Amino acid sequence: MVFEPKILGFLCNWCSYAGADLAGVSRVQYPPNIRVIRVMCSGRVDPMFIFKAFQVGADGVIVMGCHPGDCHYLEGNYEAEKKYNMTEKFLKLIGFDNRVRLEWVSASEGTRYGAVVTEFTQQIKDAGPSPAKDNEELLFKLKALEMAAATDRMRALVGRERHITEDENVYGEKVSLEKFNEIFDKAIKDEYERAQVLLSLEKGVNNVKLLAAKLDIDPSIVLEHLLILKQRMEIDFGEIMENTPVFVRL
Amino acid sequence: MSEEEEEIRIGVFVCHCGSNIGGYIDCKSIAEWAKSLPHVVFTQDNLYTCSETGLAQIKKGVNENNLNRVIVASCTPRTHEPLFRSCIQEEGVNPYLFNFVNIRDQNTWVHQKEPEKAFEKAKELIAMGVAKAAKLEPLEKIIVDTTPTALVIGAGVAGITAALSMANQGFETHLVEKEAEIGGKLNILDKLYPTNQDASELLKSLKKRVNDNTNLTVYTSASVKSIEGFIGNFEIEIEQNGNVKELTIGVIIVAVGASLFTPTGLFNYDGQKRITQAELETLLKNNQVESSNVVMIQCVGSRIEERKYCSSVCCMVALKNALEIKERNPKANVTILFRDLYTPGTYYEDYYRRAREAGVIFIEYAPEKMPIVEDNQVRVHNEYLGQDILIPYDLVVLSTPLVSNEDNKDIAQMLKVPLEENGFFLEAHVKLRPMDFATDGVYICGSAKWPVDITESIAQGYAAASRASTIISHSTLEVEGATSSLPEYNRNLCTGCEVCITVCPYKAISKDENDEILIQQVLCKGCGVCGATCTNHAIVIRHFTDDQILSEILAFGGQYDGV
Amino acid sequence: MGENSKSVLIIGAGIAGIQAALDLGDMGIKVYLIEKNPCIGGRMSQLDKTFPTLDCSICILAPKLSECYRHPNITLYTLSEVQKVEGKIGNFTVEVLKHARYVKEDACTNCGDCAAICPVRGVKNYFDADLKTQAAIFIPFPAAVPPVYMIDKDACVNLNYGICGLCAQNCGAEAIDLTQKDSVLTIDNVSAIIVATGLDLDENIAPLSHYGYGIYQNVVTAMEFERLICASGPQAGHLKRISDGVDPKKIAFLQCIDSRTQRAQKYCSAICCMYTTKEAMVAFEHNDELESYVFYIDMRAGGKGFQNFLGRGKDEYNIKYIKSKIAKVNVDENESPIIVYEDLDSGEIKQMTVDIVVLATCIIPTLGLDKLANILDIELNEYRYVKTDPFFPVETSKEGIFTCGCAREPMDIPRSVAEASGAAARAAEVIRGG
């Protein structure tokens, strides 16, 4: 049977959704694989929506907003781009980064809307069905990604990125983009691992040794994560079994 | 939260839109199928859901089945959502409990050759719509006061007309002009077609009407420095001679006009022997035209690859100036080289005939074989004769288009309104909302939108005044209720991190005296960026809540939350 | 401002009259909207698509029709004509003749049971350019506003011979009143009047017979063609030749039919170049092997986005434009029209055989405008349109009476809408003492 991918699109009301309507008015024909969720601004697209979509069976997710400078809400699309970049980085960790796309489509670009959807549909067809379907390990990882992206640390970093890299702090210092990206990439890796730790605890994988084996990380790093998670009051020591402390999720 | 007790009863109305939807997919069976969706208690298919009959069917459906959520699957919320919202409101259902599913513009129209797949897609989209509808919450619009004042930017003929009409309707009106004199292009024109009266006469009468009007304040050599606020309550700064004046304004009309195009490098333009129509106007005004062999070339710099549009006024300007030269010197030879003569309607076509009768010679040229302006003659290829025609000249006049003003960008940015590909302002809808912008309370008229002549500028000036008046004729107006909020039940989640304040593009979020986050509903436009950023998921974007969008995503995956 | 007792009366509920009514209504001003037809929406409601966006016409119009019908400040009188006007600016008294509909507007549910049982068939439907027939009791089109049936009094056997009455017996809503009479309403305190009577088309068969219209079946007018390609029209949008029902391969669109000529109307109808391109595009959408040829004199495409629209026509819709003058239209043995024309680029006389010829007939002032102008005491110009001054484009010769749209000159929809708002502003100025 021919593979017909399921694609979810998040379209901003003012440009991309209007562009999609214009494609209709102009009778531009494109593959019927996309399902659209209308949001007022592409900046409304919370990264968790994308991780959730992959968990429920999306083969591809596309976010569309106004062209830079054209945002109906001035700068919402820049915020969308920051969020999208983070999402893409997270998805790269599990090889899903070829299943997402961010595009700018204006209200007058009906033809381009059709072309973008056609091309993205082909890209997903080429990539094949999402391996996450009925694959517990990948679903576990996607859930971990969703949790990691939802942490206040990641959200604050994304929310403050432009502020941090473009404005000076009270000491007259400005963080360079490279420095910021370094911190950011480290945070992505850390938070993903921590989310996996949390999820594993729920499944009874509850000591350093077991966690290190399951997540394939150095035990010292696992311990570090556990200590930070304890600080965050997300986990606590449970009992000591076979000379190893057991952790529980709170 | 008290609503929780109420049973959710959803009605789904599937529109055939004549054959626009019904011609591709079986709406009846979709309506039948929709009955199987959670919370759906009533479904129906309608030939035109938006017709009076269709609306009556919705009302009947609501009443007879106690519906408290309504879905219409048809065209697009961008045009029809207000209609259906007010329809259910009339039956006592909160308008925000309506949800739209687009199965035409984004489905049957774009998958015309795959109707089976469009059929399946329509069902899935309706399922997603139903899932969201189940989570919708009633909202109220916010009532704000309006200030009965108008600002008109640009005092050309369109702007003056708009300002006079607003002032005559009794509104305090402020007219801002960047030049030292009001009147715009009337200041440089000699005569006006099709009456051939002096431009200065019209200008004089407009100036008198402006001066006599006590509701109207004019600022010349002035510019609008900043625009903050929103419909009914804009805070404006006008700068004039280094002084800044602050005003509270209810509505804004953009009438900044267009610019003349200088044909540098085209047809040997030199501003002396080869000039533009605008330069000819000045010569005519000063009685300095002595040429007896005049050749005019149309579409210079327009209807070409880099500027595709027809400027629509140049043919009439050329005819008028040709007639004027003939009038002053009947022996003069005037030749007009054209591609398509643009004289639509009654009097303009008359005018064309008059020019022919007066002996103006018309020769058509093809864009593939442009006329060549040589030192003392113009060479133009004539397909009919199959050879070049050589026309001697002592004056060549180039008809150049009106082009958009360079500073349109700045004004567009201040007002948050869009420009189209040629830099002219882009209205809300080309066909039926020609004077409106998508942004509420801001209107457009005259050549700022598209090149138009004096007659049309005047009509549009009045038109913009009418549209603006519909707003400030009332002391209050309703503002969108689908905004961002920090509900009481989420207060404990707020960590006070202030990231929301950082990302809000409208400065609608601040901290109050108790150091608590405060969201100004009237300033909020509902973009939802703060909600998608809030580090502890405390902010709720009404009508686009996490819960609502997640339920759509689940339905996309074939799952129903809470079922 | 004491506005409450004052009102504006608008004659004609096409898109111009509707826009003027909505603007004034939204300003809080009372409006009387008078329409001679059984439903509102005028010419725009008959169109399939609109240029240059190819928006579905009824789709963008329908919300306005409903809004107008439901507006608390707008009182709508259909099947009505102004028959007498007295007074002056600020205080006109207007007499309106309301023709009997024979169906009660507030009772009819638009179910159609009456038409199903009506024994009279074959009555021509004006809305479908007489291409479709109906019963003697009918609604002009499915989305008509008001959504109410009416009886064609010339066709109804009860009204003419006193027999039948099946419709009334069959109407569950008891909405049919065969005894209804024409009535006269007097409207006082009208501060201003807006004439928005729109256009008619010159479809007088005698002059058009020159192009074979009325003689050859496959020669149609642009308005007829508009209905033929309309999804809700008599052929459900799937264009076929009238003579044999065959899918056309080649269509010729002849421009400036009886306009820009000494023989008939001298003026330019202003919108034909664009609507012709649109009609060719829509026909192509139903049949992508279609070739269209537009025979024109000057291509008049000055409005916003119009040149791009023409470009799309050439590049994507297989439309070819031939600068030409038409000599004559004949037909061959298959009823296929043969166009004899002078190619203005080469000067040669040529012929082309096509499947269908579409005539861009001249726009003329609405029939009966002369009579209305007499009643209103306003001047018409030499072309029998409402006379206006180029620098006072929405004022008639009489103070307090304004005009807009095709009542004063042929023009497209955006311009009509703009002028309608303009006339509304001037009427509001009168009411507000400016």
JSON list of N, CA, C and O in Angstrom, two decimals, chain A residues 55-71:
[
{"chain": "A", "resi": 55, "resn": "GLN", "atom": "N", "xyz": [3.71, 11.84, 19.32]},
{"chain": "A", "resi": 55, "resn": "GLN", "atom": "CA", "xyz": [3.32, 10.73, 20.19]},
{"chain": "A", "resi": 55, "resn": "GLN", "atom": "C", "xyz": [1.99, 10.12, 19.78]},
{"chain": "A", "resi": 55, "resn": "GLN", "atom": "O", "xyz": [1.71, 8.96, 20.05]},
{"chain": "A", "resi": 56, "resn": "VAL", "atom": "N", "xyz": [1.12, 10.95, 19.15]},
{"chain": "A", "resi": 56, "resn": "VAL", "atom": "CA", "xyz": [-0.19, 10.39, 18.76]},
{"chain": "A", "resi": 56, "resn": "VAL", "atom": "C", "xyz": [-0.24, 9.98, 17.30]},
{"chain": "A", "resi": 56, "resn": "VAL", "atom": "O", "xyz": [-1.31, 9.70, 16.76]},
{"chain": "A", "resi": 57, "resn": "GLY", "atom": "N", "xyz": [0.91, 9.97, 16.64]},
{"chain": "A", "resi": 57, "resn": "GLY", "atom": "CA", "xyz": [0.91, 9.36, 15.31]},
{"chain": "A", "resi": 57, "resn": "GLY", "atom": "C", "xyz": [1.23, 10.25, 14.13]},
{"chain": "A", "resi": 57, "resn": "GLY", "atom": "O", "xyz": [1.09, 9.83, 12.98]},
{"chain": "A", "resi": 58, "resn": "ALA", "atom": "N", "xyz": [1.66, 11.49, 14.39]},
{"chain": "A", "resi": 58, "resn": "ALA", "atom": "CA", "xyz": [2.03, 12.35, 13.26]},
{"chain": "A", "resi": 58, "resn": "ALA", "atom": "C", "xyz": [3.29, 11.81, 12.59]},
{"chain": "A", "resi": 58, "resn": "ALA", "atom": "O", "xyz": [4.20, 11.33, 13.27]},
{"chain": "A", "resi": 59, "resn": "ASP", "atom": "N", "xyz": [3.31, 11.87, 11.27]},
{"chain": "A", "resi": 59, "resn": "ASP", "atom": "CA", "xyz": [4.54, 11.53, 10.54]},
{"chain": "A", "resi": 59, "resn": "ASP", "atom": "C", "xyz": [5.37, 12.77, 10.29]},
{"chain": "A", "resi": 59, "resn": "ASP", "atom": "O", "xyz": [6.57, 12.69, 10.04]},
{"chain": "A", "resi": 60, "resn": "GLY", "atom": "N", "xyz": [4.71, 13.94, 10.30]},
{"chain": "A", "resi": 60, "resn": "GLY", "atom": "CA", "xyz": [5.42, 15.19, 10.11]},
{"chain": "A", "resi": 60, "resn": "GLY", "atom": "C", "xyz": [4.62, 16.33, 10.72]},
{"chain": "A", "resi": 60, "resn": "GLY", "atom": "O", "xyz": [3.40, 16.25, 10.83]},
{"chain": "A", "resi": 61, "resn": "VAL", "atom": "N", "xyz": [5.31, 17.38, 11.16]},
{"chain": "A", "resi": 61, "resn": "VAL", "atom": "CA", "xyz": [4.64, 18.55, 11.72]},
{"chain": "A", "resi": 61, "resn": "VAL", "atom": "C", "xyz": [5.24, 19.80, 11.10]},
{"chain": "A", "resi": 61, "resn": "VAL", "atom": "O", "xyz": [6.47, 19.93, 11.03]},
{"chain": "A", "resi": 62, "resn": "ILE", "atom": "N", "xyz": [4.40, 20.68, 10.62]},
{"chain": "A", "resi": 62, "resn": "ILE", "atom": "CA", "xyz": [4.89, 21.91, 10.02]},
{"chain": "A", "resi": 62, "resn": "ILE", "atom": "C", "xyz": [4.25, 23.11, 10.73]},
{"chain": "A", "resi": 62, "resn": "ILE", "atom": "O", "xyz": [3.06, 23.08, 11.05]},
{"chain": "A", "resi": 63, "resn": "VAL", "atom": "N", "xyz": [5.07, 24.11, 11.02]},
{"chain": "A", "resi": 63, "resn": "VAL", "atom": "CA", "xyz": [4.58, 25.33, 11.65]},
{"chain": "A", "resi": 63, "resn": "VAL", "atom": "C", "xyz": [4.75, 26.45, 10.63]},
{"chain": "A", "resi": 63, "resn": "VAL", "atom": "O", "xyz": [5.80, 26.56, 10.00]},
{"chain": "A", "resi": 64, "resn": "MET", "atom": "N", "xyz": [3.70, 27.23, 10.42]},
{"chain": "A", "resi": 64, "resn": "MET", "atom": "CA", "xyz": [3.80, 28.32, 9.45]},
{"chain": "A", "resi": 64, "resn": "MET", "atom": "C", "xyz": [3.35, 29.63, 10.07]},
{"chain": "A", "resi": 64, "resn": "MET", "atom": "O", "xyz": [2.35, 29.69, 10.78]},
{"chain": "A", "resi": 65, "resn": "GLY", "atom": "N", "xyz": [4.11, 30.68, 9.74]},
{"chain": "A", "resi": 65, "resn": "GLY", "atom": "CA", "xyz": [3.78, 32.00, 10.27]},
{"chain": "A", "resi": 65, "resn": "GLY", "atom": "C", "xyz": [4.05, 33.07, 9.24]},
{"chain": "A", "resi": 65, "resn": "GLY", "atom": "O", "xyz": [4.42, 32.78, 8.10]},
{"chain": "A", "resi": 66, "resn": "CYS", "atom": "N", "xyz": [3.86, 34.32, 9.67]},
{"chain": "A", "resi": 66, "resn": "CYS", "atom": "CA", "xyz": [4.10, 35.46, 8.77]},
{"chain": "A", "resi": 66, "resn": "CYS", "atom": "C", "xyz": [5.59, 35.58, 8.49]},
{"chain": "A", "resi": 66, "resn": "CYS", "atom": "O", "xyz": [6.42, 35.18, 9.31]},
{"chain": "A", "resi": 67, "resn": "HIS", "atom": "N", "xyz": [5.92, 36.16, 7.36]},
{"chain": "A", "resi": 67, "resn": "HIS", "atom": "CA", "xyz": [7.32, 36.40, 7.06]},
{"chain": "A", "resi": 67, "resn": "HIS", "atom": "C", "xyz": [7.93, 37.33, 8.12]},
{"chain": "A", "resi": 67, "resn": "HIS", "atom": "O", "xyz": [7.23, 38.16, 8.67]},
{"chain": "A", "resi": 68, "resn": "PRO", "atom": "N", "xyz": [9.25, 37.19, 8.37]},
{"chain": "A", "resi": 68, "resn": "PRO", "atom": "CA", "xyz": [9.89, 38.09, 9.32]},
{"chain": "A", "resi": 68, "resn": "PRO", "atom": "C", "xyz": [9.57, 39.54, 8.97]},
{"chain": "A", "resi": 68, "resn": "PRO", "atom": "O", "xyz": [9.65, 39.93, 7.81]},
{"chain": "A", "resi": 69, "resn": "GLY", "atom": "N", "xyz": [9.16, 40.31, 9.95]},
{"chain": "A", "resi": 69, "resn": "GLY", "atom": "CA", "xyz": [8.81, 41.70, 9.71]},
{"chain": "A", "resi": 69, "resn": "GLY", "atom": "C", "xyz": [7.34, 41.91, 9.41]},
{"chain": "A", "resi": 69, "resn": "GLY", "atom": "O", "xyz": [6.83, 43.01, 9.51]},
{"chain": "A", "resi": 70, "resn": "ASP", "atom": "N", "xyz": [6.64, 40.83, 9.04]},
{"chain": "A", "resi": 70, "resn": "ASP", "atom": "CA", "xyz": [5.23, 40.97, 8.67]},
{"chain": "A", "resi": 70, "resn": "ASP", "atom": "C", "xyz": [4.27, 40.51, 9.76]},
{"chain": "A", "resi": 70, "resn": "ASP", "atom": "O", "xyz": [3.07, 40.50, 9.55]},
{"chain": "A", "resi": 71, "resn": "CYS", "atom": "N", "xyz": [4.82, 40.10, 10.90]},
{"chain": "A", "resi": 71, "resn": "CYS", "atom": "CA", "xyz": [3.96, 39.48, 11.91]},
{"chain": "A", "resi": 71, "resn": "CYS", "atom": "C", "xyz": [2.85, 40.44, 12.30]},
{"chain": "A", "resi": 71, "resn": "CYS", "atom": "O", "xyz": [3.09, 41.60, 12.60]}
]
